Short mmCIF file of C-alpha atoms in Angstrom, two decimals:
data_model
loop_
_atom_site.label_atom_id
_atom_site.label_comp_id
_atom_site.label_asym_id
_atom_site.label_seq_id
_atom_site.Cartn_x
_atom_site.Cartn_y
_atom_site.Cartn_z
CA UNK K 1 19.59 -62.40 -47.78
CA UNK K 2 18.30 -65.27 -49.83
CA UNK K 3 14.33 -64.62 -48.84
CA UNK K 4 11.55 -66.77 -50.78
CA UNK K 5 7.99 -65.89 -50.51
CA UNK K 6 5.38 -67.75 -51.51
CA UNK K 7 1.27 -66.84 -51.91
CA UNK K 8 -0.55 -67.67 -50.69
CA UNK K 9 -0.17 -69.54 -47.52
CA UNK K 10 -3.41 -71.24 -47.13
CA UNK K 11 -5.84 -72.05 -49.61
CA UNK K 12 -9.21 -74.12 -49.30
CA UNK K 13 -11.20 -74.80 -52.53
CA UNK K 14 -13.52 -76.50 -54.25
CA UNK K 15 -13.14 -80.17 -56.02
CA UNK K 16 -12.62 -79.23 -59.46
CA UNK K 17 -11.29 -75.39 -59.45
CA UNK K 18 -7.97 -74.38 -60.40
CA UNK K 19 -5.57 -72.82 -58.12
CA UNK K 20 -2.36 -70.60 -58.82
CA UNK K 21 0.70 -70.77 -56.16
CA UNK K 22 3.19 -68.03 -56.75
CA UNK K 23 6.84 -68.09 -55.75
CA UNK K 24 9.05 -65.25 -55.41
CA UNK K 25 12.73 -64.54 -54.93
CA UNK K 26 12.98 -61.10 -53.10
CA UNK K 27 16.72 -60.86 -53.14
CA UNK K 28 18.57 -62.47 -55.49
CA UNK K 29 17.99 -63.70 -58.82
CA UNK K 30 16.58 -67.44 -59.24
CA UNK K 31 18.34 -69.26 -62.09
CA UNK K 32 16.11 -72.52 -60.98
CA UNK K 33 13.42 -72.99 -58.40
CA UNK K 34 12.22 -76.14 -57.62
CA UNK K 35 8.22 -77.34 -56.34
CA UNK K 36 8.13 -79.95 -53.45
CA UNK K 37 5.14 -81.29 -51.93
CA UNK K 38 4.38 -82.73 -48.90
CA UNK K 39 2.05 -84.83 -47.09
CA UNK K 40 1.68 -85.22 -43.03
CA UNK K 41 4.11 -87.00 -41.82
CA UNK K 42 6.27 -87.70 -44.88
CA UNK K 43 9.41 -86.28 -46.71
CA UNK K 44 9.41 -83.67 -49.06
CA UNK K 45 8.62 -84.78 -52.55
CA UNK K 46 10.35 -83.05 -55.76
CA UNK K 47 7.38 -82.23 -57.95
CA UNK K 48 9.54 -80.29 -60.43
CA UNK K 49 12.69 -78.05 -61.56
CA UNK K 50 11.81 -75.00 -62.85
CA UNK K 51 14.27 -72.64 -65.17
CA UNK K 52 13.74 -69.06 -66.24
CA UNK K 53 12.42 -68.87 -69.66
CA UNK K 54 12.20 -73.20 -70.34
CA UNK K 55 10.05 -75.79 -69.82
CA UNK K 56 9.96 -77.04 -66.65
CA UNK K 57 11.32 -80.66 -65.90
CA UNK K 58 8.86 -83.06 -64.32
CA UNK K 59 9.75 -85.81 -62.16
CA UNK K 60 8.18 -89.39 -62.56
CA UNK K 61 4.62 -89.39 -61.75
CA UNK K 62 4.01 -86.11 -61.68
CA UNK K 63 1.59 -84.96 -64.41
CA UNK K 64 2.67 -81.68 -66.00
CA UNK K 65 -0.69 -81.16 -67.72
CA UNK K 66 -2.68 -81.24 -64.08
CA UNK K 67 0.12 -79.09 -62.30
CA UNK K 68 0.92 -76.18 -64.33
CA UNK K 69 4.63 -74.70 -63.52
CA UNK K 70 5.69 -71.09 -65.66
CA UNK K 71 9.25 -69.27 -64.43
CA UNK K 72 8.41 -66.45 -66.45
CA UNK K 73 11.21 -64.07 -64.63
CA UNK K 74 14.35 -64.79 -62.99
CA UNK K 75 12.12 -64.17 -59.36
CA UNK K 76 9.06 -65.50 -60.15
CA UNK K 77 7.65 -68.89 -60.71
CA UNK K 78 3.97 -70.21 -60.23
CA UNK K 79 2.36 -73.29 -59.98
CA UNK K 80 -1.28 -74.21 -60.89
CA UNK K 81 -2.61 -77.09 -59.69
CA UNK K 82 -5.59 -77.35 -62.57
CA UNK K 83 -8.82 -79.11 -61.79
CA UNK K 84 -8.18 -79.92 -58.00
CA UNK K 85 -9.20 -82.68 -56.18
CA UNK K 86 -9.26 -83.98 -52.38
CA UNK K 87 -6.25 -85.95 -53.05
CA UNK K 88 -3.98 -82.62 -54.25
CA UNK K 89 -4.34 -81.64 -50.47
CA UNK K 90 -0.98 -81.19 -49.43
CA UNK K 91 1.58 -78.70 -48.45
CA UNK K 92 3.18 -77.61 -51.46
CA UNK K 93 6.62 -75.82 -50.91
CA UNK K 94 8.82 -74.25 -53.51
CA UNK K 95 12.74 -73.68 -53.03
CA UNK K 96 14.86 -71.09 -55.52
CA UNK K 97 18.57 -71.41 -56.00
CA UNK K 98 20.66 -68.37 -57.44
CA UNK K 99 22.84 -70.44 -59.88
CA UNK K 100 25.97 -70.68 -57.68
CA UNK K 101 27.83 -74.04 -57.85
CA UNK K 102 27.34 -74.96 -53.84
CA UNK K 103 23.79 -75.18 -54.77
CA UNK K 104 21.99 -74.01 -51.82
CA UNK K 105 18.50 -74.33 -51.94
CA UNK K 106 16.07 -71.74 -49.88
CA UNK K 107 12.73 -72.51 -49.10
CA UNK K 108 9.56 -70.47 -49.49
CA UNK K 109 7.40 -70.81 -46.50
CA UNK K 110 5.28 -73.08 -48.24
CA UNK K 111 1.36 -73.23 -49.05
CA UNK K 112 -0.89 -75.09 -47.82
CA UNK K 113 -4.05 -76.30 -50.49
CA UNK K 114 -7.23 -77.90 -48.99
CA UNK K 115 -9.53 -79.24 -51.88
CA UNK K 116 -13.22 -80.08 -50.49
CA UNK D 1 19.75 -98.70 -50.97
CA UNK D 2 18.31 -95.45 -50.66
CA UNK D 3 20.36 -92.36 -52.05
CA UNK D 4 20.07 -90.42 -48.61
CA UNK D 5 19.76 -91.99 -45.15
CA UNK D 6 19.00 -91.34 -41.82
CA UNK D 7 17.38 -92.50 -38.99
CA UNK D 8 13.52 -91.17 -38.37
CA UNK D 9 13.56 -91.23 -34.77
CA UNK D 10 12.97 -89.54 -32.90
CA UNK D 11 15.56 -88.69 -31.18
CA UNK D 12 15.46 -87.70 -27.74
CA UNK D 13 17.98 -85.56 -25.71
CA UNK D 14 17.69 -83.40 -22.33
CA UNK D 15 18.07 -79.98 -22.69
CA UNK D 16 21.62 -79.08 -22.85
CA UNK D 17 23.05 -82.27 -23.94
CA UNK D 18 24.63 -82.89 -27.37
CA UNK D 19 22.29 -84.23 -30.65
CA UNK D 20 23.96 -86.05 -32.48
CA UNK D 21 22.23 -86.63 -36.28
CA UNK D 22 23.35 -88.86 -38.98
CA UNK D 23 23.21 -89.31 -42.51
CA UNK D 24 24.71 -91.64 -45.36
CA UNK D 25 24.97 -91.22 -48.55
CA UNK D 26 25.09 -93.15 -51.97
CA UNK D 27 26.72 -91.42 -54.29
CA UNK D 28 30.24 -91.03 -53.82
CA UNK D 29 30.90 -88.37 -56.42
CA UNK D 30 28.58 -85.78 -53.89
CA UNK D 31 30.82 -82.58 -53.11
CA UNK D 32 28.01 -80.89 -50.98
CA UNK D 33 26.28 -81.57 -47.95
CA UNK D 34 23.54 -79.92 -46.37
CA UNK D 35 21.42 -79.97 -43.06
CA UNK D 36 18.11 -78.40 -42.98
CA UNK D 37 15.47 -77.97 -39.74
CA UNK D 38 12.10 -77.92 -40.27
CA UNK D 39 9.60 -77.21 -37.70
CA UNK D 40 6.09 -78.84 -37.46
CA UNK D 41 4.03 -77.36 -40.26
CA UNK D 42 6.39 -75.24 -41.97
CA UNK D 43 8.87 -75.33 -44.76
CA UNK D 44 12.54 -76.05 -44.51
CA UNK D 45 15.60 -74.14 -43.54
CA UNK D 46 18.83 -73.92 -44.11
CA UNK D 47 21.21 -74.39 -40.98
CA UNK D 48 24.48 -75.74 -42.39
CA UNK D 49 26.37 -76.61 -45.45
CA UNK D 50 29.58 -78.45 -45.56
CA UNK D 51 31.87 -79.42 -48.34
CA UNK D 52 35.59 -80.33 -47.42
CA UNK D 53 36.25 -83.51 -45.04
CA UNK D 54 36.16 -82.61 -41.28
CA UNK D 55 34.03 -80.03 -39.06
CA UNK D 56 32.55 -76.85 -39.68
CA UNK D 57 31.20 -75.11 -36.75
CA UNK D 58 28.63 -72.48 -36.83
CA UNK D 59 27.01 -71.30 -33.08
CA UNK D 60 26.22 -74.26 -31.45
CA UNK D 61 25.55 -76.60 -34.63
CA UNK D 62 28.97 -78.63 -35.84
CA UNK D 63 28.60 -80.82 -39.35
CA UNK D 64 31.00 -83.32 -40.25
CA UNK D 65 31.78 -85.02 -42.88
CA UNK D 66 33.56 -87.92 -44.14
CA UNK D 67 33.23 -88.70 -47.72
CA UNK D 68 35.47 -92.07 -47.34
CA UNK D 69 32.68 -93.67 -45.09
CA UNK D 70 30.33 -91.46 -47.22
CA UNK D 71 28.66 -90.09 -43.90
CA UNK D 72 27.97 -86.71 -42.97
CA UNK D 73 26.42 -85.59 -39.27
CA UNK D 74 25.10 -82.91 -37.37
CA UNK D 75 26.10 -82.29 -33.77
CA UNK D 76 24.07 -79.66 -31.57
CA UNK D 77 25.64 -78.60 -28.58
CA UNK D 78 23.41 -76.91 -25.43
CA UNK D 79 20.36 -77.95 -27.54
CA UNK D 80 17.43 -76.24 -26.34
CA UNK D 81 13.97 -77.22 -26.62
CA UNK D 82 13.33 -74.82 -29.37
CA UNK D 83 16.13 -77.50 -31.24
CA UNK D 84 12.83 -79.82 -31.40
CA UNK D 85 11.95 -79.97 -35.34
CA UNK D 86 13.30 -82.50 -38.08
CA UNK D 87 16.30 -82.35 -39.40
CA UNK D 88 16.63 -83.22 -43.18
CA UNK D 89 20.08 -84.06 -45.23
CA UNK D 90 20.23 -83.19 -48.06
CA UNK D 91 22.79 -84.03 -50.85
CA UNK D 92 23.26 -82.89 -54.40
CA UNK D 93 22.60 -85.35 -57.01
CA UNK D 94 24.94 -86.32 -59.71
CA UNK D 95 23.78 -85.42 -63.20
CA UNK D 96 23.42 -81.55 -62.92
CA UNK D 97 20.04 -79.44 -62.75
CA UNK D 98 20.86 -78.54 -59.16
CA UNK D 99 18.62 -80.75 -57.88
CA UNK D 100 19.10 -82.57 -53.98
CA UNK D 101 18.13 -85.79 -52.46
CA UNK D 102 16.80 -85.14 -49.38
CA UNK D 103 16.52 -87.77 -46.84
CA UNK D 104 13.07 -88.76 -44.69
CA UNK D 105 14.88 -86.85 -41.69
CA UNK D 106 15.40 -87.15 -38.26
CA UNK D 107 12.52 -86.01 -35.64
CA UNK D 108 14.48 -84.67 -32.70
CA UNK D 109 12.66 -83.87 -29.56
CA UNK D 110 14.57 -81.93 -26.68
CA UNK D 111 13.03 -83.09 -23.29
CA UNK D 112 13.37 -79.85 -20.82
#
């Protein structure tokens, strides 16, 4: 139980393209699921929190106009990182929770973006 | 004083001896605990939550905890080399949305 996929794995693109990360619950129902990035070498960074049908909550310093979150189901969330530059290279990780108070977070397998 | 701590490492063991991971804590209001692995290049995974005072064993991985000191640590018995990853505390923080603190981790590295 409590599988998170995540699509894609790998990406490589172009400085200035847009590119959509989906996150999926496959098991359970996701009340919040939360975007993490993470650069070599360094701890996991909390991008956002993401709730079913609201507005996601940013964290300081991350712009919510250049990365895009929508939780349009209570499985699904995506991220789009919008006009994407060499320094959005990263490995970008999302986690979903299923709303029960010990609050265990489970980890997609993560995707990693490479912007030329 | 950072919210989570623990010691980067890395930490290094011989094959079959006991890890032994650490991790404090700021917030003394935290009722959850959590110890993830992650592996070189992939995401994190969940190997053990504890919430009362004392051990919880599970295989060869015991947590402990001690909300008094405000510590919480990971011991892994046997450890094999395929123990070598990261291992990331992770504690809830106060003020709702689910959200965790996780700490910088601790690289362990299992010498055969």
């Amino acid at each position: 139980g409590a599988v998170v996929s995540q699509h894609p794995s790998r990406v490589i693109c172009k400085s200035g393209t847009s590119v959509k990360i989906e996150c999926r619950s496959l098991d359970f129902q996701a009340t919040t699921m939360f975007w993490y990035r993470q650069f070599p070498k360094q701890s996991l960074m909390l991008m956002a929190t993401s709730n079913e049908g609201s507005k996601a909550t940013y964290e300081q310093g991350v712009e919510k106009d250049k990365f895009l979150i929508n939780h349009a189901s209570l499985t699904l969330s995506t991220l789009t990182v919008t006009s994407a530059h060499p320094e959005d290279s990263s490995f970008y990780i999302c986690s979903a929770t299923s709303g029960r108070v010990l609050v265990e977070q489970f980890f997609g397998p993560g995707t990693r973006l490479t912007v030329l | 004083q950072k919210e989570v701590e623990q010691n980067s490492g890395p930490l290094s063991v011989p094959e079959g001896a006991i890890a032994s991971l650490n991790c404090t804590y700021s917030d003394r209001v935290s009722q959850s605990f959590f110890w993830y692995r992650q592996y070189s290049g992939k995401s994190p995974e969940l190997i053990m939550s504890i919430y009362s005072n004392g051990d919880k064993e599970d295989g060869r991985f015991t947590a402990q905890l001690n909300k008094a000191s405000q510590y919480v640590s990971l011991l892994i018995r046997d450890s094999q080399p395929s123990d070598s990853a990261t291992y990331l505390c992770a504690v809830p923080l106060s003020g709702g949305y689910q959200k965790v603190t996780f700490g910088t981790g601790t690289k362990l590295q299992v010498i055969p």
